[in-house]
Amino acid sequence: MKKIIILFAFLAISPSGFCQSFDKDEVINISVYEKISPAIVSVEAQVKDGVSAGTGCIVTREGLILTGSHVVEGAKSIEVTTYNGQTYKAKFIAKMADKKDLALLKIEPSTNLVTVSFGDSEEVKVGQKVLTIGNPFGFSNTLTQGIISRIDYTKNRFQTDAAINPGCSGGPLLNSAGEVIGINQSIYNPDHNISNIGIGFAIPSNEAVKFIATVDKTKLQNSKAKK
């Protein structure tokens, strides 16, 4: 009888009585995800052929959002959904010139938002670990990981094997500190970019920082006034 009581007692405390342990790499993944996912949004643009879906990074507490320009190109209307399920109508603010595939949107949140922080993309090295958070095929706030596989200095973009799929465009490529070092742009695939085979591309974060800095504040004020 005592043995049975002891067994039941052990079973009763074992699920909650012992702390889950994580290795160093897991701790980094969990920390980055918990820190950054509130600053990542899903983007849905109504375009001529249907819905164009992507991901965005919140860059100001007032609701300025960075995404891929091809996600919102020619959009009739744009909706942004935050990590907690809140949906906002978004205004198109600006598009980066020279086919750099970056755009800025603006929403009007009722409270201040969590934002991303940018790392120096000049410091990025081939082989370093990277993580992404995006909305592949509508699966919101999905975390994947990989490495920087190659740096294309001619086209000024990073190549990574982190899983980037349709719906991830405009999302962050993150270092282990949770800093944005790139903006996910595209994948290479023999099935016409339907799925991921480990060759994805991102625009260096320094390009995004320069773009954001060029946006005239009057554009943001006018956008708010026209709401």
PDB file of N, CA and C in Angstrom, residues 97-172:
ATOM      1  N   ALA A  97      13.013  53.314 -53.598  1.00  0.00           N
ATOM      2  CA  ALA A  97      13.320  53.377 -55.029  1.00  0.00           C
ATOM      3  C   ALA A  97      14.358  52.322 -55.411  1.00  0.00           C
ATOM      4  N   ASP A  98      14.648  52.265 -56.691  1.00  0.00           N
ATOM      5  CA  ASP A  98      15.700  51.394 -57.229  1.00  0.00           C
ATOM      6  C   ASP A  98      15.444  49.912 -56.988  1.00  0.00           C
ATOM      7  N   LYS A  99      14.161  49.539 -56.964  1.00  0.00           N
ATOM      8  CA  LYS A  99      13.780  48.125 -56.851  1.00  0.00           C
ATOM      9  C   LYS A  99      14.374  47.441 -55.621  1.00  0.00           C
ATOM     10  N   LYS A 100      14.482  48.174 -54.525  1.00  0.00           N
ATOM     11  CA  LYS A 100      15.024  47.590 -53.298  1.00  0.00           C
ATOM     12  C   LYS A 100      13.988  46.785 -52.519  1.00  0.00           C
ATOM     13  N   ASP A 101      12.728  46.831 -52.947  1.00  0.00           N
ATOM     14  CA  ASP A 101      11.666  45.978 -52.409  1.00  0.00           C
ATOM     15  C   ASP A 101      11.399  46.203 -50.923  1.00  0.00           C
ATOM     16  N   LEU A 102      11.341  47.469 -50.522  1.00  0.00           N
ATOM     17  CA  LEU A 102      10.965  47.814 -49.157  1.00  0.00           C
ATOM     18  C   LEU A 102       9.848  48.849 -49.205  1.00  0.00           C
ATOM     19  N   ALA A 103       8.933  48.756 -48.260  1.00  0.00           N
ATOM     20  CA  ALA A 103       7.840  49.724 -48.186  1.00  0.00           C
ATOM     21  C   ALA A 103       7.506  49.986 -46.722  1.00  0.00           C
ATOM     22  N   LEU A 104       6.892  51.139 -46.487  1.00  0.00           N
ATOM     23  CA  LEU A 104       6.448  51.504 -45.146  1.00  0.00           C
ATOM     24  C   LEU A 104       4.940  51.687 -45.132  1.00  0.00           C
ATOM     25  N   LEU A 105       4.310  51.148 -44.087  1.00  0.00           N
ATOM     26  CA  LEU A 105       2.885  51.286 -43.854  1.00  0.00           C
ATOM     27  C   LEU A 105       2.674  51.978 -42.518  1.00  0.00           C
ATOM     28  N   LYS A 106       1.460  52.475 -42.304  1.00  0.00           N
ATOM     29  CA  LYS A 106       1.160  53.114 -41.014  1.00  0.00           C
ATOM     30  C   LYS A 106      -0.217  52.679 -40.536  1.00  0.00           C
ATOM     31  N   ILE A 107      -0.270  52.277 -39.260  1.00  0.00           N
ATOM     32  CA  ILE A 107      -1.538  52.000 -38.606  1.00  0.00           C
ATOM     33  C   ILE A 107      -1.686  52.974 -37.441  1.00  0.00           C
ATOM     34  N   GLU A 108      -2.896  53.055 -36.894  1.00  0.00           N
ATOM     35  CA  GLU A 108      -3.155  53.962 -35.775  1.00  0.00           C
ATOM     36  C   GLU A 108      -3.593  53.146 -34.552  1.00  0.00           C
ATOM     37  N   PRO A 109      -2.626  52.611 -33.796  1.00  0.00           N
ATOM     38  CA  PRO A 109      -2.972  51.801 -32.626  1.00  0.00           C
ATOM     39  C   PRO A 109      -3.455  52.674 -31.470  1.00  0.00           C
ATOM     40  N   SER A 110      -4.239  52.090 -30.593  1.00  0.00           N
ATOM     41  CA  SER A 110      -4.745  52.826 -29.433  1.00  0.00           C
ATOM     42  C   SER A 110      -3.713  52.905 -28.316  1.00  0.00           C
ATOM     43  N   THR A 111      -2.732  52.012 -28.345  1.00  0.00           N
ATOM     44  CA  THR A 111      -1.655  52.031 -27.350  1.00  0.00           C
ATOM     45  C   THR A 111      -0.313  51.895 -28.074  1.00  0.00           C
ATOM     46  N   ASN A 112       0.758  52.226 -27.364  1.00  0.00           N
ATOM     47  CA  ASN A 112       2.091  52.090 -27.949  1.00  0.00           C
ATOM     48  C   ASN A 112       2.414  50.623 -28.234  1.00  0.00           C
ATOM     49  N   LEU A 113       3.123  50.395 -29.328  1.00  0.00           N
ATOM     50  CA  LEU A 113       3.451  49.046 -29.765  1.00  0.00           C
ATOM     51  C   LEU A 113       4.898  48.680 -29.431  1.00  0.00           C
ATOM     52  N   VAL A 114       5.165  47.378 -29.403  1.00  0.00           N
ATOM     53  CA  VAL A 114       6.539  46.877 -29.255  1.00  0.00           C
ATOM     54  C   VAL A 114       7.221  46.992 -30.614  1.00  0.00           C
ATOM     55  N   THR A 115       8.479  47.380 -30.617  1.00  0.00           N
ATOM     56  CA  THR A 115       9.203  47.586 -31.878  1.00  0.00           C
ATOM     57  C   THR A 115      10.420  46.672 -31.986  1.00  0.00           C
ATOM     58  N   VAL A 116      10.868  46.492 -33.223  1.00  0.00           N
ATOM     59  CA  VAL A 116      12.119  45.772 -33.463  1.00  0.00           C
ATOM     60  C   VAL A 116      13.288  46.728 -33.276  1.00  0.00           C
ATOM     61  N   SER A 117      14.474  46.161 -33.151  1.00  0.00           N
ATOM     62  CA  SER A 117      15.708  46.955 -33.163  1.00  0.00           C
ATOM     63  C   SER A 117      16.593  46.419 -34.276  1.00  0.00           C
ATOM     64  N   PHE A 118      17.394  47.295 -34.858  1.00  0.00           N
ATOM     65  CA  PHE A 118      18.210  46.921 -36.007  1.00  0.00           C
ATOM     66  C   PHE A 118      19.671  46.731 -35.617  1.00  0.00           C
ATOM     67  N   GLY A 119      20.269  45.675 -36.158  1.00  0.00           N
ATOM     68  CA  GLY A 119      21.696  45.461 -36.009  1.00  0.00           C
ATOM     69  C   GLY A 119      22.430  46.004 -37.228  1.00  0.00           C
ATOM     70  N   ASP A 120      23.736  46.027 -37.159  1.00  0.00           N
ATOM     71  CA  ASP A 120      24.572  46.520 -38.255  1.00  0.00           C
ATOM     72  C   ASP A 120      24.826  45.385 -39.241  1.00  0.00           C
ATOM     73  N   SER A 121      24.222  45.466 -40.406  1.00  0.00           N
ATOM     74  CA  SER A 121      24.366  44.379 -41.382  1.00  0.00           C
ATOM     75  C   SER A 121      25.773  44.289 -41.961  1.00  0.00           C
ATOM     76  N   GLU A 122      26.585  45.313 -41.770  1.00  0.00           N
ATOM     77  CA  GLU A 122      27.977  45.248 -42.216  1.00  0.00           C
ATOM     78  C   GLU A 122      28.779  44.237 -41.390  1.00  0.00           C
ATOM     79  N   GLU A 123      28.270  43.891 -40.221  1.00  0.00           N
ATOM     80  CA  GLU A 123      28.975  42.962 -39.329  1.00  0.00           C
ATOM     81  C   GLU A 123      28.583  41.510 -39.553  1.00  0.00           C
ATOM     82  N   VAL A 124      27.656  41.270 -40.447  1.00  0.00           N
ATOM     83  CA  VAL A 124      27.159  39.908 -40.680  1.00  0.00           C
ATOM     84  C   VAL A 124      28.235  39.040 -41.337  1.00  0.00           C
ATOM     85  N   LYS A 125      28.324  37.792 -40.878  1.00  0.00           N
ATOM     86  CA  LYS A 125      29.321  36.860 -41.397  1.00  0.00           C
ATOM     87  C   LYS A 125      28.652  35.582 -41.906  1.00  0.00           C
ATOM     88  N   VAL A 126      29.217  35.021 -42.953  1.00  0.00           N
ATOM     89  CA  VAL A 126      28.751  33.723 -43.437  1.00  0.00           C
ATOM     90  C   VAL A 126      28.989  32.682 -42.341  1.00  0.00           C
ATOM     91  N   GLY A 127      27.985  31.893 -42.057  1.00  0.00           N
ATOM     92  CA  GLY A 127      28.089  30.865 -41.029  1.00  0.00           C
ATOM     93  C   GLY A 127      27.408  31.224 -39.730  1.00  0.00           C
ATOM     94  N   GLN A 128      27.085  32.505 -39.520  1.00  0.00           N
ATOM     95  CA  GLN A 128      26.463  32.872 -38.254  1.00  0.00           C
ATOM     96  C   GLN A 128      25.005  32.427 -38.223  1.00  0.00           C
ATOM     97  N   LYS A 129      24.533  32.135 -37.021  1.00  0.00           N
ATOM     98  CA  LYS A 129      23.155  31.697 -36.838  1.00  0.00           C
ATOM     99  C   LYS A 129      22.194  32.856 -37.074  1.00  0.00           C
ATOM    100  N   VAL A 130      21.061  32.545 -37.708  1.00  0.00           N
ATOM    101  CA  VAL A 130      19.995  33.524 -37.887  1.00  0.00           C
ATOM    102  C   VAL A 130      18.645  32.865 -37.608  1.00  0.00           C
ATOM    103  N   LEU A 131      17.672  33.703 -37.248  1.00  0.00           N
ATOM    104  CA  LEU A 131      16.310  33.242 -37.028  1.00  0.00           C
ATOM    105  C   LEU A 131      15.358  34.140 -37.808  1.00  0.00           C
ATOM    106  N   THR A 132      14.198  33.612 -38.136  1.00  0.00           N
ATOM    107  CA  THR A 132      13.176  34.426 -38.779  1.00  0.00           C
ATOM    108  C   THR A 132      11.842  34.200 -38.075  1.00  0.00           C
ATOM    109  N   ILE A 133      11.003  35.225 -38.122  1.00  0.00           N
ATOM    110  CA  ILE A 133       9.628  35.104 -37.643  1.00  0.00           C
ATOM    111  C   ILE A 133       8.738  35.625 -38.759  1.00  0.00           C
ATOM    112  N   GLY A 134       7.773  34.812 -39.162  1.00  0.00           N
ATOM    113  CA  GLY A 134       6.927  35.229 -40.274  1.00  0.00           C
ATOM    114  C   GLY A 134       5.594  34.514 -40.275  1.00  0.00           C
ATOM    115  N   ASN A 135       4.905  34.626 -41.398  1.00  0.00           N
ATOM    116  CA  ASN A 135       3.563  34.067 -41.538  1.00  0.00           C
ATOM    117  C   ASN A 135       3.472  33.148 -42.760  1.00  0.00           C
ATOM    118  N   PRO A 136       4.280  32.097 -42.807  1.00  0.00           N
ATOM    119  CA  PRO A 136       4.278  31.224 -43.988  1.00  0.00           C
ATOM    120  C   PRO A 136       2.927  30.553 -44.188  1.00  0.00           C
ATOM    121  N   PHE A 137       2.357  30.739 -45.391  1.00  0.00           N
ATOM    122  CA  PHE A 137       1.072  30.130 -45.730  1.00  0.00           C
ATOM    123  C   PHE A 137      -0.019  30.468 -44.713  1.00  0.00           C
ATOM    124  N   GLY A 138       0.116  31.617 -44.037  1.00  0.00           N
ATOM    125  CA  GLY A 138      -0.891  32.046 -43.069  1.00  0.00           C
ATOM    126  C   GLY A 138      -0.687  31.526 -41.660  1.00  0.00           C
ATOM    127  N   PHE A 139       0.367  30.752 -41.417  1.00  0.00           N
ATOM    128  CA  PHE A 139       0.656  30.272 -40.063  1.00  0.00           C
ATOM    129  C   PHE A 139       1.414  31.373 -39.313  1.00  0.00           C
ATOM    130  N   SER A 140       0.658  32.216 -38.626  1.00  0.00           N
ATOM    131  CA  SER A 140       1.231  33.433 -38.049  1.00  0.00           C
ATOM    132  C   SER A 140       2.246  33.155 -36.948  1.00  0.00           C
ATOM    133  N   ASN A 141       3.207  34.062 -36.861  1.00  0.00           N
ATOM    134  CA  ASN A 141       4.237  34.035 -35.811  1.00  0.00           C
ATOM    135  C   ASN A 141       5.010  32.715 -35.774  1.00  0.00           C
ATOM    136  N   THR A 142       5.444  32.271 -36.946  1.00  0.00           N
ATOM    137  CA  THR A 142       6.229  31.043 -37.055  1.00  0.00           C
ATOM    138  C   THR A 142       7.719  31.361 -36.970  1.00  0.00           C
ATOM    139  N   LEU A 143       8.412  30.643 -36.114  1.00  0.00           N
ATOM    140  CA  LEU A 143       9.858  30.814 -35.931  1.00  0.00           C
ATOM    141  C   LEU A 143      10.610  29.731 -36.681  1.00  0.00           C
ATOM    142  N   THR A 144      11.638  30.120 -37.442  1.00  0.00           N
ATOM    143  CA  THR A 144      12.543  29.162 -38.072  1.00  0.00           C
ATOM    144  C   THR A 144      13.974  29.631 -37.851  1.00  0.00           C
ATOM    145  N   GLN A 145      14.918  28.742 -38.070  1.00  0.00           N
ATOM    146  CA  GLN A 145      16.319  29.111 -37.869  1.00  0.00           C
ATOM    147  C   GLN A 145      17.201  28.524 -38.952  1.00  0.00           C
ATOM    148  N   GLY A 146      18.395  29.095 -39.073  1.00  0.00           N
ATOM    149  CA  GLY A 146      19.371  28.615 -40.037  1.00  0.00           C
ATOM    150  C   GLY A 146      20.665  29.390 -39.864  1.00  0.00           C
ATOM    151  N   ILE A 147      21.385  29.540 -40.969  1.00  0.00           N
ATOM    152  CA  ILE A 147      22.627  30.315 -40.939  1.00  0.00           C
ATOM    153  C   ILE A 147      22.652  31.257 -42.147  1.00  0.00           C
ATOM    154  N   ILE A 148      23.572  32.194 -42.120  1.00  0.00           N
ATOM    155  CA  ILE A 148      23.879  32.971 -43.320  1.00  0.00           C
ATOM    156  C   ILE A 148      24.706  32.058 -44.221  1.00  0.00           C
ATOM    157  N   SER A 149      24.166  31.713 -45.365  1.00  0.00           N
ATOM    158  CA  SER A 149      24.816  30.759 -46.254  1.00  0.00           C
ATOM    159  C   SER A 149      25.797  31.425 -47.209  1.00  0.00           C
ATOM    160  N   ARG A 150      25.515  32.675 -47.539  1.00  0.00           N
ATOM    161  CA  ARG A 150      26.326  33.379 -48.533  1.00  0.00           C
ATOM    162  C   ARG A 150      25.975  34.860 -48.480  1.00  0.00           C
ATOM    163  N   ILE A 151      26.928  35.693 -48.808  1.00  0.00           N
ATOM    164  CA  ILE A 151      26.668  37.122 -48.954  1.00  0.00           C
ATOM    165  C   ILE A 151      26.905  37.493 -50.405  1.00  0.00           C
ATOM    166  N   ASP A 152      25.857  37.961 -51.050  1.00  0.00           N
ATOM    167  CA  ASP A 152      25.947  38.362 -52.449  1.00  0.00           C
ATOM    168  C   ASP A 152      26.292  39.850 -52.480  1.00  0.00           C
ATOM    169  N   TYR A 153      27.560  40.149 -52.631  1.00  0.00           N
ATOM    170  CA  TYR A 153      28.006  41.542 -52.597  1.00  0.00           C
ATOM    171  C   TYR A 153      27.584  42.296 -53.855  1.00  0.00           C
ATOM    172  N   THR A 154      27.407  41.599 -54.950  1.00  0.00           N
ATOM    173  CA  THR A 154      27.000  42.253 -56.190  1.00  0.00           C
ATOM    174  C   THR A 154      25.563  42.757 -56.101  1.00  0.00           C
ATOM    175  N   LYS A 155      24.671  41.907 -55.602  1.00  0.00           N
ATOM    176  CA  LYS A 155      23.254  42.280 -55.483  1.00  0.00           C
ATOM    177  C   LYS A 155      22.906  42.839 -54.104  1.00  0.00           C
ATOM    178  N   ASN A 156      23.888  42.868 -53.214  1.00  0.00           N
ATOM    179  CA  ASN A 156      23.716  43.405 -51.863  1.00  0.00           C
ATOM    180  C   ASN A 156      22.551  42.719 -51.137  1.00  0.00           C
ATOM    181  N   ARG A 157      22.692  41.416 -50.950  1.00  0.00           N
ATOM    182  CA  ARG A 157      21.683  40.685 -50.208  1.00  0.00           C
ATOM    183  C   ARG A 157      22.310  39.470 -49.546  1.00  0.00           C
ATOM    184  N   PHE A 158      21.637  38.997 -48.495  1.00  0.00           N
ATOM    185  CA  PHE A 158      22.086  37.816 -47.775  1.00  0.00           C
ATOM    186  C   PHE A 158      21.345  36.584 -48.286  1.00  0.00           C
ATOM    187  N   GLN A 159      22.068  35.487 -48.354  1.00  0.00           N
ATOM    188  CA  GLN A 159      21.441  34.197 -48.648  1.00  0.00           C
ATOM    189  C   GLN A 159      21.400  33.392 -47.362  1.00  0.00           C
ATOM    190  N   THR A 160      20.283  32.728 -47.094  1.00  0.00           N
ATOM    191  CA  THR A 160      20.141  31.947 -45.869  1.00  0.00           C
ATOM    192  C   THR A 160      19.409  30.644 -46.132  1.00  0.00           C
ATOM    193  N   ASP A 161      19.670  29.648 -45.278  1.00  0.00           N
ATOM    194  CA  ASP A 161      18.935  28.391 -45.375  1.00  0.00           C
ATOM    195  C   ASP A 161      17.801  28.333 -44.361  1.00  0.00           C
ATOM    196  N   ALA A 162      17.598  29.402 -43.585  1.00  0.00           N
ATOM    197  CA  ALA A 162      16.439  29.463 -42.692  1.00  0.00           C
ATOM    198  C   ALA A 162      15.173  29.394 -43.542  1.00  0.00           C
ATOM    199  N   ALA A 163      14.192  28.636 -43.095  1.00  0.00           N
ATOM    200  CA  ALA A 163      12.993  28.420 -43.899  1.00  0.00           C
ATOM    201  C   ALA A 163      12.205  29.715 -44.086  1.00  0.00           C
ATOM    202  N   ILE A 164      12.157  30.184 -45.342  1.00  0.00           N
ATOM    203  CA  ILE A 164      11.356  31.341 -45.732  1.00  0.00           C
ATOM    204  C   ILE A 164      10.394  30.849 -46.807  1.00  0.00           C
ATOM    205  N   ASN A 165       9.116  31.006 -46.566  1.00  0.00           N
ATOM    206  CA  ASN A 165       8.096  30.512 -47.481  1.00  0.00           C
ATOM    207  C   ASN A 165       7.137  31.630 -47.851  1.00  0.00           C
ATOM    208  N   PRO A 166       6.244  31.419 -48.818  1.00  0.00           N
ATOM    209  CA  PRO A 166       5.260  32.440 -49.152  1.00  0.00           C
ATOM    210  C   PRO A 166       4.509  32.921 -47.915  1.00  0.00           C
ATOM    211  N   GLY A 167       4.459  34.240 -47.735  1.00  0.00           N
ATOM    212  CA  GLY A 167       3.875  34.836 -46.540  1.00  0.00           C
ATOM    213  C   GLY A 167       4.916  35.402 -45.596  1.00  0.00           C
ATOM    214  N   CYS A 168       6.195  35.079 -45.851  1.00  0.00           N
ATOM    215  CA  CYS A 168       7.285  35.556 -44.986  1.00  0.00           C
ATOM    216  C   CYS A 168       7.946  36.830 -45.507  1.00  0.00           C
ATOM    217  N   SER A 169       7.632  37.232 -46.739  1.00  0.00           N
ATOM    218  CA  SER A 169       8.254  38.427 -47.306  1.00  0.00           C
ATOM    219  C   SER A 169       7.987  39.641 -46.431  1.00  0.00           C
ATOM    220  N   GLY A 170       9.026  40.408 -46.166  1.00  0.00           N
ATOM    221  CA  GLY A 170       8.910  41.587 -45.321  1.00  0.00           C
ATOM    222  C   GLY A 170       9.211  41.319 -43.866  1.00  0.00           C
ATOM    223  N   GLY A 171       9.382  40.042 -43.511  1.00  0.00           N
ATOM    224  CA  GLY A 171       9.679  39.686 -42.128  1.00  0.00           C
ATOM    225  C   GLY A 171      11.155  39.828 -41.805  1.00  0.00           C
ATOM    226  N   PRO A 172      11.508  39.710 -40.523  1.00  0.00           N
ATOM    227  CA  PRO A 172      12.883  39.945 -40.100  1.00  0.00           C
ATOM    228  C   PRO A 172      13.790  38.723 -40.201  1.00  0.00           C
TER     229      PRO A 172
END
